[in-house]
CSV table of C-alpha atoms in Angstrom, one decimal:
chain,number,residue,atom,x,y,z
A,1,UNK,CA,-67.0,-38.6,74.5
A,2,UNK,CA,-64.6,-35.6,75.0
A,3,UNK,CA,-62.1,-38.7,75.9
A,4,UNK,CA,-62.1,-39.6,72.3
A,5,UNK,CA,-62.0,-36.4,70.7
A,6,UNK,CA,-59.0,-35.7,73.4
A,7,UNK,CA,-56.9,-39.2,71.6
A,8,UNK,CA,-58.1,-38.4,68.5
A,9,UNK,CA,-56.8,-34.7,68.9
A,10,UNK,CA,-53.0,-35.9,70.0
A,11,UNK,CA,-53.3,-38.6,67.0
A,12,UNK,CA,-53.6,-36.0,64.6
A,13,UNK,CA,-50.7,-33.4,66.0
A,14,UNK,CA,-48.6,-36.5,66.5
A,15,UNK,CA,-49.2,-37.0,62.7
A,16,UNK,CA,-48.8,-33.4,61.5
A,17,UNK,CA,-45.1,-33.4,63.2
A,18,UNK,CA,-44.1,-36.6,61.7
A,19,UNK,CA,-45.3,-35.0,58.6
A,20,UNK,CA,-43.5,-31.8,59.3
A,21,UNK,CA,-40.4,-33.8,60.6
A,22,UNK,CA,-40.4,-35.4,57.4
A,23,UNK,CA,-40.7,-33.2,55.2
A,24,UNK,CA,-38.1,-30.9,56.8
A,25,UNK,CA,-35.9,-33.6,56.4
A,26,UNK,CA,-36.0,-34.1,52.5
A,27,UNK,CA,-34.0,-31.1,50.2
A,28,UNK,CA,-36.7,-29.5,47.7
A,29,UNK,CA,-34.9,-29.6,44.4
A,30,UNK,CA,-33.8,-25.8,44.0
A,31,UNK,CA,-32.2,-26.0,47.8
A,32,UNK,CA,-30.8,-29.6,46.5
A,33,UNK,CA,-28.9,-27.3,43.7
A,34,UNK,CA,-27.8,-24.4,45.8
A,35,UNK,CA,-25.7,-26.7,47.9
A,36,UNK,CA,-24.1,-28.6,45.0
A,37,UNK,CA,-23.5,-25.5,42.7
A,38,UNK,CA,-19.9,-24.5,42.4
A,39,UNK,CA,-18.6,-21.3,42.7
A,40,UNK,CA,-19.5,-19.2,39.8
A,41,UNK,CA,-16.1,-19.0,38.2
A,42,UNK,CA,-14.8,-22.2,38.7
A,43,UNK,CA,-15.8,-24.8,35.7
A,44,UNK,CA,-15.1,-28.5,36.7
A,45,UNK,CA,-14.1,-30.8,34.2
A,46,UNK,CA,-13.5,-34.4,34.2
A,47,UNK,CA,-9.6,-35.8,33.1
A,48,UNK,CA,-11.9,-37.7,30.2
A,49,UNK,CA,-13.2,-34.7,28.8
A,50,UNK,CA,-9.6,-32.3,29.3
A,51,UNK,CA,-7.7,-35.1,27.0
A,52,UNK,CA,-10.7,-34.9,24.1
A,53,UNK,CA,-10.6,-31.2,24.5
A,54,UNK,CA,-6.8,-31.5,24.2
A,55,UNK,CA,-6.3,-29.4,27.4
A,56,UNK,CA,-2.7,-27.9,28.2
A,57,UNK,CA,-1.5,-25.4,30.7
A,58,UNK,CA,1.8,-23.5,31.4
A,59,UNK,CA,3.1,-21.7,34.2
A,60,UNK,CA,3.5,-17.9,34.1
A,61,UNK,CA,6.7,-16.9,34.2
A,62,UNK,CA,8.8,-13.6,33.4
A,63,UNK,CA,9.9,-13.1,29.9
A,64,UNK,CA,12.0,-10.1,28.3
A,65,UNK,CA,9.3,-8.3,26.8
A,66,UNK,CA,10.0,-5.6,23.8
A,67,UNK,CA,7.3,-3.0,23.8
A,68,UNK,CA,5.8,-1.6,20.8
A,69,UNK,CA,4.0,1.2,19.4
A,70,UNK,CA,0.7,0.9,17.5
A,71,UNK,CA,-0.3,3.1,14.5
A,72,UNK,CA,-2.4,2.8,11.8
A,73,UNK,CA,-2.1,4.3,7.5
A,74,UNK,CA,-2.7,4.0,4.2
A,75,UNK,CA,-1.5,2.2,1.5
A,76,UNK,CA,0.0,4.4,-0.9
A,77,UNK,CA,2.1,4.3,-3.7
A,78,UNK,CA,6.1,4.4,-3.9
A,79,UNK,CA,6.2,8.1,-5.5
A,80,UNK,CA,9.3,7.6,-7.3
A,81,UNK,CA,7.4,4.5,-9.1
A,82,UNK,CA,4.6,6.7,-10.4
A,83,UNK,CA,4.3,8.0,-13.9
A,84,UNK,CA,2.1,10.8,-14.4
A,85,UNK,CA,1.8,10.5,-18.7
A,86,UNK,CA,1.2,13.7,-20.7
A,87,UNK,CA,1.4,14.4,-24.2
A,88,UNK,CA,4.7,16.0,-25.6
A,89,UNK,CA,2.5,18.8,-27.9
A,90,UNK,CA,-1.0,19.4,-28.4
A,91,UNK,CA,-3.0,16.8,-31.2
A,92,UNK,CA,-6.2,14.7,-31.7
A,93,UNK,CA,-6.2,11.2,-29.9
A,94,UNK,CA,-6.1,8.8,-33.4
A,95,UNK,CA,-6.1,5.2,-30.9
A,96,UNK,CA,-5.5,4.0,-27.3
A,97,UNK,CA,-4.8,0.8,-26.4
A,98,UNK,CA,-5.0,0.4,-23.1
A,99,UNK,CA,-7.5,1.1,-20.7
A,100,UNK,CA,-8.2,1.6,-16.6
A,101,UNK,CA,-6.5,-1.5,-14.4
A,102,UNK,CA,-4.3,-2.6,-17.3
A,103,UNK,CA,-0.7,-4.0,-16.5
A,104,UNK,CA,1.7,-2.5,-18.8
A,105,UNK,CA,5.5,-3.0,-19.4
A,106,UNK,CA,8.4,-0.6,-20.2
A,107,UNK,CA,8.1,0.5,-23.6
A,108,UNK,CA,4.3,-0.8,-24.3
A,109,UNK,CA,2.4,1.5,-26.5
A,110,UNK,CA,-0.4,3.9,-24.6
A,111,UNK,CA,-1.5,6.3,-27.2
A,112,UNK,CA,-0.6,7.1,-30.7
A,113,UNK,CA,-2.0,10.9,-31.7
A,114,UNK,CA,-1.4,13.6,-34.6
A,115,UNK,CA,0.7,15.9,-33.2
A,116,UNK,CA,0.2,19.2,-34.4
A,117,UNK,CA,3.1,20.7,-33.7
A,118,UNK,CA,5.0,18.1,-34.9
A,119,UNK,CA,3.3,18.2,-38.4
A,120,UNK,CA,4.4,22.1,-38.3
A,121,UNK,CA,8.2,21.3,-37.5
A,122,UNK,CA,8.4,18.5,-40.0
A,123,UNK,CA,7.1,21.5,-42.6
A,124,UNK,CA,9.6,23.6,-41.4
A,125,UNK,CA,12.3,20.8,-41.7
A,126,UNK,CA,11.8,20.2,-44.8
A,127,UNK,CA,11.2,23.9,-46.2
A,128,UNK,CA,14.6,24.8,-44.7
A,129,UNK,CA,16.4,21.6,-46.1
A,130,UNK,CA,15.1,22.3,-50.0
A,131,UNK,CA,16.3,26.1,-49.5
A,132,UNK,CA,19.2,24.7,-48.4
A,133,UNK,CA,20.1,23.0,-51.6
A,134,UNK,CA,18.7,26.2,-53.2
A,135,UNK,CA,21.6,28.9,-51.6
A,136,UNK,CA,24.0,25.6,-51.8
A,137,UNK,CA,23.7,25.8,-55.2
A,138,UNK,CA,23.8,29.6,-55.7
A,139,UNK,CA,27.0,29.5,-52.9
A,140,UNK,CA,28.5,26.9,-56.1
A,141,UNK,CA,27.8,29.5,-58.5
A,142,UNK,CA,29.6,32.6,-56.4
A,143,UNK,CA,32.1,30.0,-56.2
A,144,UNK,CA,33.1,29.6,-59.7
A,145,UNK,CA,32.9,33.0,-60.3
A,146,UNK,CA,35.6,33.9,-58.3
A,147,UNK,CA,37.3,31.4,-59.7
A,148,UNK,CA,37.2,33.2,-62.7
A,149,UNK,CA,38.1,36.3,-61.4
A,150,UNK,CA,41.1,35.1,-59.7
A,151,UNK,CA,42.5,33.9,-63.4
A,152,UNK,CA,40.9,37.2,-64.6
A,153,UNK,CA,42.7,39.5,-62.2
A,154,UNK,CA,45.8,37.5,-62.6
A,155,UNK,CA,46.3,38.9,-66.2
A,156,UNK,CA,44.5,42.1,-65.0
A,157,UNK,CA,41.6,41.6,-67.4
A,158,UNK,CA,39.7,42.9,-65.1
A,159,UNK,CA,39.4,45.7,-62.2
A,160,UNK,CA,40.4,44.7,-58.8
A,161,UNK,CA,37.2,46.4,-57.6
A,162,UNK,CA,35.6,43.4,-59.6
A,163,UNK,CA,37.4,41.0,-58.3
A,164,UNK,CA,36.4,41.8,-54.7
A,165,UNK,CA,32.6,42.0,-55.4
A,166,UNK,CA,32.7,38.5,-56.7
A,167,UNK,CA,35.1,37.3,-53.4
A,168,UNK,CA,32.1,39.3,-51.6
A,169,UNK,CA,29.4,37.5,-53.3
A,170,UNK,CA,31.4,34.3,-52.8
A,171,UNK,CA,31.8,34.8,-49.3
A,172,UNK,CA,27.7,35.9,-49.2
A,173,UNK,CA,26.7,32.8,-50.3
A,174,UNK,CA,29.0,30.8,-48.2
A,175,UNK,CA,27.6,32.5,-44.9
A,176,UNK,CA,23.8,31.8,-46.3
A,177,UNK,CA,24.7,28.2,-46.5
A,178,UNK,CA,26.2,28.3,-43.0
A,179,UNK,CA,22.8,30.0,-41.4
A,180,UNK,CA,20.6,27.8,-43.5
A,181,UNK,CA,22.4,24.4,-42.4
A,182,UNK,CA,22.1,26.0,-38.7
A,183,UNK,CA,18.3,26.5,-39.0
A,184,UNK,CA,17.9,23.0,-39.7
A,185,UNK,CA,20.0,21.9,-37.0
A,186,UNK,CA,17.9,23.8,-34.2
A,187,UNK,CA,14.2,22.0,-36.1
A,188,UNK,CA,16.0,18.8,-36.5
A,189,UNK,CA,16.8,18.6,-32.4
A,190,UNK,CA,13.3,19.7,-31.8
A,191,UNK,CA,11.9,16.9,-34.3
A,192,UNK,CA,14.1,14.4,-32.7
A,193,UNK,CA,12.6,15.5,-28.9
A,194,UNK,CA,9.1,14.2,-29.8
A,195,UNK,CA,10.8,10.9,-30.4
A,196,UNK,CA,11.8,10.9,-34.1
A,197,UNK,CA,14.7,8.9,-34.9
A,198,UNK,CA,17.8,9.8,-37.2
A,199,UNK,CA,16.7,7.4,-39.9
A,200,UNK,CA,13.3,8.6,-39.2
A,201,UNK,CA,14.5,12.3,-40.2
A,202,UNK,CA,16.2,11.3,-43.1
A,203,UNK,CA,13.6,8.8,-44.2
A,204,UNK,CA,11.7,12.5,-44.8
A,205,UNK,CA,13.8,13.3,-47.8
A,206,UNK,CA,13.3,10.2,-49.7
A,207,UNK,CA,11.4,8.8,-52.4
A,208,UNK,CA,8.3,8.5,-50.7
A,209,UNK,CA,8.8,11.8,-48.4
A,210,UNK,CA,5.2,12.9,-48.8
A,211,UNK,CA,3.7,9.8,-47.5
A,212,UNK,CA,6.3,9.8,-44.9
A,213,UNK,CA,5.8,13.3,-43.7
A,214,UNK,CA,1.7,12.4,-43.6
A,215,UNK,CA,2.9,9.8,-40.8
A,216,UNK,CA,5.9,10.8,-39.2
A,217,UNK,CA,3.7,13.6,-37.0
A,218,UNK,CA,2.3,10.6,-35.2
A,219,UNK,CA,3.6,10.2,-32.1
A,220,UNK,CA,3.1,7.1,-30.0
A,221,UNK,CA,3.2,7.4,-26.2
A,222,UNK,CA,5.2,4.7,-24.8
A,223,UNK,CA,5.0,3.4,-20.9
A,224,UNK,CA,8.6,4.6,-19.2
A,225,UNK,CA,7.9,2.1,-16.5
A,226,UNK,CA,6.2,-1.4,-16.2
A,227,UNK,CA,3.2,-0.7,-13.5
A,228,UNK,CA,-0.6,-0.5,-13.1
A,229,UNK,CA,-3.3,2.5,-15.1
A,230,UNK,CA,-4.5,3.5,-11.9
A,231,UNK,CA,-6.0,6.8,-13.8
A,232,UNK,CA,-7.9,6.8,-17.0
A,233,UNK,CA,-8.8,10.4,-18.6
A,234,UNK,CA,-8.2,9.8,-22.7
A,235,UNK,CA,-10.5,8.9,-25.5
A,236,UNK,CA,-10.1,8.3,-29.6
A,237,UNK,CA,-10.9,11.9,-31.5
A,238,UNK,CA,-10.1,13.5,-28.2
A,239,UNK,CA,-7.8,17.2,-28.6
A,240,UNK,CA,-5.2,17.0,-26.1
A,241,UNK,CA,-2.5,19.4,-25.1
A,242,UNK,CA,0.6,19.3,-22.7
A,243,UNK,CA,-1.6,20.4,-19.5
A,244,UNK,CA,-3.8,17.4,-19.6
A,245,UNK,CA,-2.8,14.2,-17.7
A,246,UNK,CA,-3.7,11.3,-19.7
A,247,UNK,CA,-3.2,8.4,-17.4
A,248,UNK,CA,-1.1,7.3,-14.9
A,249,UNK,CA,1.2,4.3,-14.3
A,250,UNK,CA,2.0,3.0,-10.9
A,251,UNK,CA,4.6,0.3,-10.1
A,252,UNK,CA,2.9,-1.9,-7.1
A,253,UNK,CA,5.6,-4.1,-6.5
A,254,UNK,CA,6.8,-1.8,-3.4
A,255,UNK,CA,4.4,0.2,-1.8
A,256,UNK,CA,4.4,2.9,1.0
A,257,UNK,CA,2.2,2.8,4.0
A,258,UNK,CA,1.7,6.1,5.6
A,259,UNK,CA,0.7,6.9,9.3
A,260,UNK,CA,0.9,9.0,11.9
A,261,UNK,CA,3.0,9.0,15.0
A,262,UNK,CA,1.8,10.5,18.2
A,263,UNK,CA,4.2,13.1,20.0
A,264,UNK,CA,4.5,10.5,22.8
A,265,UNK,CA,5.7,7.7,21.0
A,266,UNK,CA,8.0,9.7,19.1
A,267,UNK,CA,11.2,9.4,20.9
A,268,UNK,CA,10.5,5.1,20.5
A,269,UNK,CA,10.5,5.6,16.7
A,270,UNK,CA,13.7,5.8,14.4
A,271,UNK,CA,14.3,5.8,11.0
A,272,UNK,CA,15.5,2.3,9.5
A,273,UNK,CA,13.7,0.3,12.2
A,274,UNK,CA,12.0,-2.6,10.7
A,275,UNK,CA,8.0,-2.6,11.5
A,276,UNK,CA,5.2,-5.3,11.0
A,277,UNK,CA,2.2,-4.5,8.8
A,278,UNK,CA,-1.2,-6.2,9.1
A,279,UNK,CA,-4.4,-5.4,6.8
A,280,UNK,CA,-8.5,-6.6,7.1
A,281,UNK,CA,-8.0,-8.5,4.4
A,282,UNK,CA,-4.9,-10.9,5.5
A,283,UNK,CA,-5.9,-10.9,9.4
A,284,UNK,CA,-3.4,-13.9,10.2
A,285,UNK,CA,-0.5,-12.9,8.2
A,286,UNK,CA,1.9,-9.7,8.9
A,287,UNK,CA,4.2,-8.3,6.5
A,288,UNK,CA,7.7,-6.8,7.2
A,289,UNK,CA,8.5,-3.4,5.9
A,290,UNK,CA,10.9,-0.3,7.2
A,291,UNK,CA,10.6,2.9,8.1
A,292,UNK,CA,12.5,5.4,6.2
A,293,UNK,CA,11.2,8.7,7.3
A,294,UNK,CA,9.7,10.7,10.1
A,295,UNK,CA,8.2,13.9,9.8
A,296,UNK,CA,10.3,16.6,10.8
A,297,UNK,CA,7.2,18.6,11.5
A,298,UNK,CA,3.9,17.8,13.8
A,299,UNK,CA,0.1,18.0,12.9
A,300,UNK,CA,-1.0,20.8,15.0
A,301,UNK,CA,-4.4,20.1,15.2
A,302,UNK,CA,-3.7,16.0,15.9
A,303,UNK,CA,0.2,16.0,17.6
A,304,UNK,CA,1.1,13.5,14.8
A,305,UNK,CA,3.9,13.3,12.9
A,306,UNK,CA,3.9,11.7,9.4
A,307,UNK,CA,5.5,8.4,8.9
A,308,UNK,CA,6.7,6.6,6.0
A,309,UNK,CA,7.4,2.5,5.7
A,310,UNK,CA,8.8,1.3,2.6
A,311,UNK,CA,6.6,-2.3,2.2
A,312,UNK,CA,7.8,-5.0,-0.5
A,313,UNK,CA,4.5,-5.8,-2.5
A,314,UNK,CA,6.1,-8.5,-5.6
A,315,UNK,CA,2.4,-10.9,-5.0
A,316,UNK,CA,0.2,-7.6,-5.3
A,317,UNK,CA,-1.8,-8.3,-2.2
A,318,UNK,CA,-1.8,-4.6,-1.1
A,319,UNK,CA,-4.0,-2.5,-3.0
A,320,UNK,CA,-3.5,1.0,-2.4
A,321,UNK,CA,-5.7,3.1,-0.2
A,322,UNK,CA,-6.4,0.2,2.1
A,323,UNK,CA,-6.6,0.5,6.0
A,324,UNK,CA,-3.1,-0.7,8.1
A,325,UNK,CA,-2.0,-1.4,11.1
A,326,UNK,CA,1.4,-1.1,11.9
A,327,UNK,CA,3.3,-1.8,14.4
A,328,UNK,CA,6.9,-0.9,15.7
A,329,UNK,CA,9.1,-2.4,18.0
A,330,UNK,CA,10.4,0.4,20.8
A,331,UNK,CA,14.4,-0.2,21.6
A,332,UNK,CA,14.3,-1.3,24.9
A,333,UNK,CA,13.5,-4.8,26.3
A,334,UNK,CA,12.2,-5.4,29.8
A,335,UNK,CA,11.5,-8.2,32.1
A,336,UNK,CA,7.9,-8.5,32.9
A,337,UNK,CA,5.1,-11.6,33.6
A,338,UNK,CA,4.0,-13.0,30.4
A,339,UNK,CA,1.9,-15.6,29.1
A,340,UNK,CA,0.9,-17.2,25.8
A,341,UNK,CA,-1.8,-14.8,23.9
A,342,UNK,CA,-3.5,-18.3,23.0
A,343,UNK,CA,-4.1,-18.0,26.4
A,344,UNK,CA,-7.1,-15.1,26.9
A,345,UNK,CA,-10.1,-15.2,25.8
A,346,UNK,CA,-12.4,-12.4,25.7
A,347,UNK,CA,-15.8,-12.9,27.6
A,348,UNK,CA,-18.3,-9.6,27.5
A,349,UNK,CA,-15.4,-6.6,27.9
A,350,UNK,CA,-12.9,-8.6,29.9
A,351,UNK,CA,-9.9,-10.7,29.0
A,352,UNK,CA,-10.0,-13.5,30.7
A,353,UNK,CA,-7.6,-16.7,31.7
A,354,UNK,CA,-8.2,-20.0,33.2
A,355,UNK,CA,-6.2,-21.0,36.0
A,356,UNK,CA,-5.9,-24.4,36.8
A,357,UNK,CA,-7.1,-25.1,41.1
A,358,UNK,CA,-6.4,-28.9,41.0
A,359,UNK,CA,-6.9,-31.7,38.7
A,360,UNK,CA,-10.2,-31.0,37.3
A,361,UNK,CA,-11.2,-27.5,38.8
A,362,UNK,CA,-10.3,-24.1,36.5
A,363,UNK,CA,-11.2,-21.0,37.5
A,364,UNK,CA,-11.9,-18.7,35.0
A,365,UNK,CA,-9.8,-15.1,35.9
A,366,UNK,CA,-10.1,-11.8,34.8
A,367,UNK,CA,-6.7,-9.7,33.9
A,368,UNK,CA,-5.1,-6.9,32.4
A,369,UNK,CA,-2.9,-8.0,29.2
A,370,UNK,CA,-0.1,-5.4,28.5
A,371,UNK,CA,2.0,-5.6,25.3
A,372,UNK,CA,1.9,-8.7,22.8
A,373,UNK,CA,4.1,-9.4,20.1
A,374,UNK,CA,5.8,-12.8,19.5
A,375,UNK,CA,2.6,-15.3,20.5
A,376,UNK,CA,2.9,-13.6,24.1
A,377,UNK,CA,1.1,-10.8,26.0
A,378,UNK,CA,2.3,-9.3,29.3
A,379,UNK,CA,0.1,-9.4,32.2
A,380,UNK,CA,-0.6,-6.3,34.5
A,381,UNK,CA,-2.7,-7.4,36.8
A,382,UNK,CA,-4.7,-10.8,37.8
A,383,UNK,CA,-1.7,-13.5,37.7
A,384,UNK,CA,0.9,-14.4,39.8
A,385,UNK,CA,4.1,-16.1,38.9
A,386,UNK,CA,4.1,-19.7,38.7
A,387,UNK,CA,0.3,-20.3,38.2
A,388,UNK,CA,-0.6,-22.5,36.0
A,389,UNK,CA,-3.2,-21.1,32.9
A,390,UNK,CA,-4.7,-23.3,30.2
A,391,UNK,CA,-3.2,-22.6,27.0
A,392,UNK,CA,-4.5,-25.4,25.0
A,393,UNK,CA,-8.5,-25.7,25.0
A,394,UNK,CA,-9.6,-22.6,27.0
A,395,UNK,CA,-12.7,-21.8,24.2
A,396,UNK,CA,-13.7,-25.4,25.5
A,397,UNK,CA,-13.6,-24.1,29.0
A,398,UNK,CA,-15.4,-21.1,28.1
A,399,UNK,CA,-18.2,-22.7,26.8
A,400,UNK,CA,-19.0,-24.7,29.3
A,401,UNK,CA,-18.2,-21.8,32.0
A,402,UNK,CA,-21.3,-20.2,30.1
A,403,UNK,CA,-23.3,-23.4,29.9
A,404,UNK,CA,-23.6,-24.2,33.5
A,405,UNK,CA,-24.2,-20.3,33.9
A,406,UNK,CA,-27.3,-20.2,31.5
A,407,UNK,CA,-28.0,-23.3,32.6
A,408,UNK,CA,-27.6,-23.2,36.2
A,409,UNK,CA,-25.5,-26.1,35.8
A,410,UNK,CA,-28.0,-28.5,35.0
């Protein structure tokens, strides 16, 4: 009996280390992909898939590299393109004929108003030209009297005192005329400055002067330049006067943008340099513009000196106060490591490249870019020369970098 329980003892333990044997043998599916998982930043990928992702790679390699200086401003206008419009005299708004946003041209009517004062010289203008034929015609009279008198005195029919009264009265006259005609000289030149024209200020003695002088104190406000109404502050029936701004017209087709400089950078910034201008709303595209002046003073409160860059803007596509960046170009070129910006992509915070290990290994690499300008960036630091980094394709790579880590390469 304890025979049998003895063979059937060893029976069982020489099954329970088979069993143990056996299963120590086999991988359990976690340890089976631990051993085959690669290194977390390496991606493999087979030559099928690199050719539909279009893959490429390039070496790094040392490039003269220009550095720049960032910045960013405003869009603002040109200020010699600006028209600030005011009325010449006070008067009452009669019609306005364009409003807020409107492109105008040179010489395009704004506003037509009574002006008052204007009424009051054309009064004046014509009160002094019908005196004038009034003394004209009493300088005639003088005249002829002295010419009586001279014939008189000639056969002394009369006193020489008599004579010179009537040369007095003559010369009297004559001087009235003179100051009259003067008078309407200095009102004439005032009529002409709110925009009357000579035929306009004769027009004012003809037949139909009343009519004419009921009209002629309108005065139309004309746009000197061809631009934009960026301000708006008139309406019809409205009282106006020289100290109110009516609109203003802005010429767009060159534009400033204005930034500021730190101290630092200052001594990599001269006047004339030519600078590239990027805004929000044209991401891909820069614009070329110049800088024409530099502040001579600094901010004290930010270290900044004010910078001006003269922008062409013919297609409109800056509207002023937008956000810019600009960017300048320092004098200097260097030699440094560089490498196609295509290159880096951005994963979390870092910038990162792929560097090719062998034919179907990348290793995904985290560096330090420098400057960029041109389609290049430098590197600082995470390259050597004569690697080779995917130029073509690396937001393939990236993806399936991140898909084997979510998915634990599964």
């Amino acid at each position: 009996m304890n025979r049998k329980f003895l063979i059937l003892g060893v029976i069982v333990l020489t099954s329970g280390m088979g069993l143990l044997y056996f299963m120590r043998g086999r991988e359990t599916p976690d340890e089976k992909r631990q051993t085959k998982d690669p290194a977390p930043n390496i991606v493999e990928i087979s030559p099928e898939s690199q050719n539909n992702a279009g893959l490429e790679v390039e070496k790094v390699t040392e490039r003269p590299i220009r550095g720049l200086v960032k910045t960013t401003g405003i869009i603002s206008p040109d200020q010699s393109r600006v028209a600030h419009m005011f009325p010449l005299a006070k008067g009452i708004v009669e019609k306005v004929y364009v409003q807020l946003g409107d492109k105008v041209s040179e010489g395009q009517p704004l506003v037509l108003y009574d002006n008052i004062e204007l009424g009051q010289l054309i009064g004046e203008f014509l009160s002094l030209r019908g005196g004038l034929e009034r003394v004209q015609a009493q300088e005639e009279v003088a005249g002829k009297s002295l010419d009586r008198a001279k014939s008189l005195i000639d056969v002394q029919a009369i006193a020489q005192s008599e004579f010179e009264l009537r040369q007095a009265e003559y010369q009297q006259a004559k001087a009235t005329v003179q100051s009259q005609m003067a008078d309407i000289a200095r009102v004439e030149e005032q009529v002409h400055r709110y925009g009357l024209s000579e035929q306009d200020v004769q027009a004012l003695g003809g037949p139909s002067e009343h009519a004419t002088h009921r009209t002629a104190s309108h005065n139309i406000l004309k746009a000197p330049r061809s631009g934009v109404v960026t301000t708006f502050e008139v309406s019809q029936g409205e009282v106006v006067d020289p100290g109110k701004e009516l609109m203003t017209i802005v010429d767009t087709s060159v534009v400033w943008v204005l930034a500021d400089v730190y101290e630092k950078d200052l001594a990599a910034v001269h006047t004339g340099t030519e600078a590239q201008i990027t805004v929000a709303s044209y991401p891909d595209h820069s614009f070329a513009g110049k800088i024409t002046y530099i502040s001579d003073s600094l901010d004290p409160a930010s270290r900044t000196a004010k910078l001006r860059c003269v922008v062409p803007n013919g297609d409109g596509r800056f509207k002023l106060e937008m956000f810019a960046t600009v960017e300048i170009p320092e004098a200097g070129v260097r030699s440094a490591l560089a490498i196609p910006e295509q290159a880096i992509q951005q994963l979390d915070a870092d910038s990162v490249v792929f560097v090719q290990r062998d034919a179907t290994h990348y290793e995904k690499r985290v560096i330090q870019a420098g400057e960029r300008g041109s389609g290049w960036a430098e590197v600082l630091k995470g390259l050597g020369k004569g690697e080779n980094v995917v130029t073509q394709g690396t937001f393939y790579l990236k993806s399936a970098l991140l898909r084997e880590q979510i998915g634990g390469g599964e």
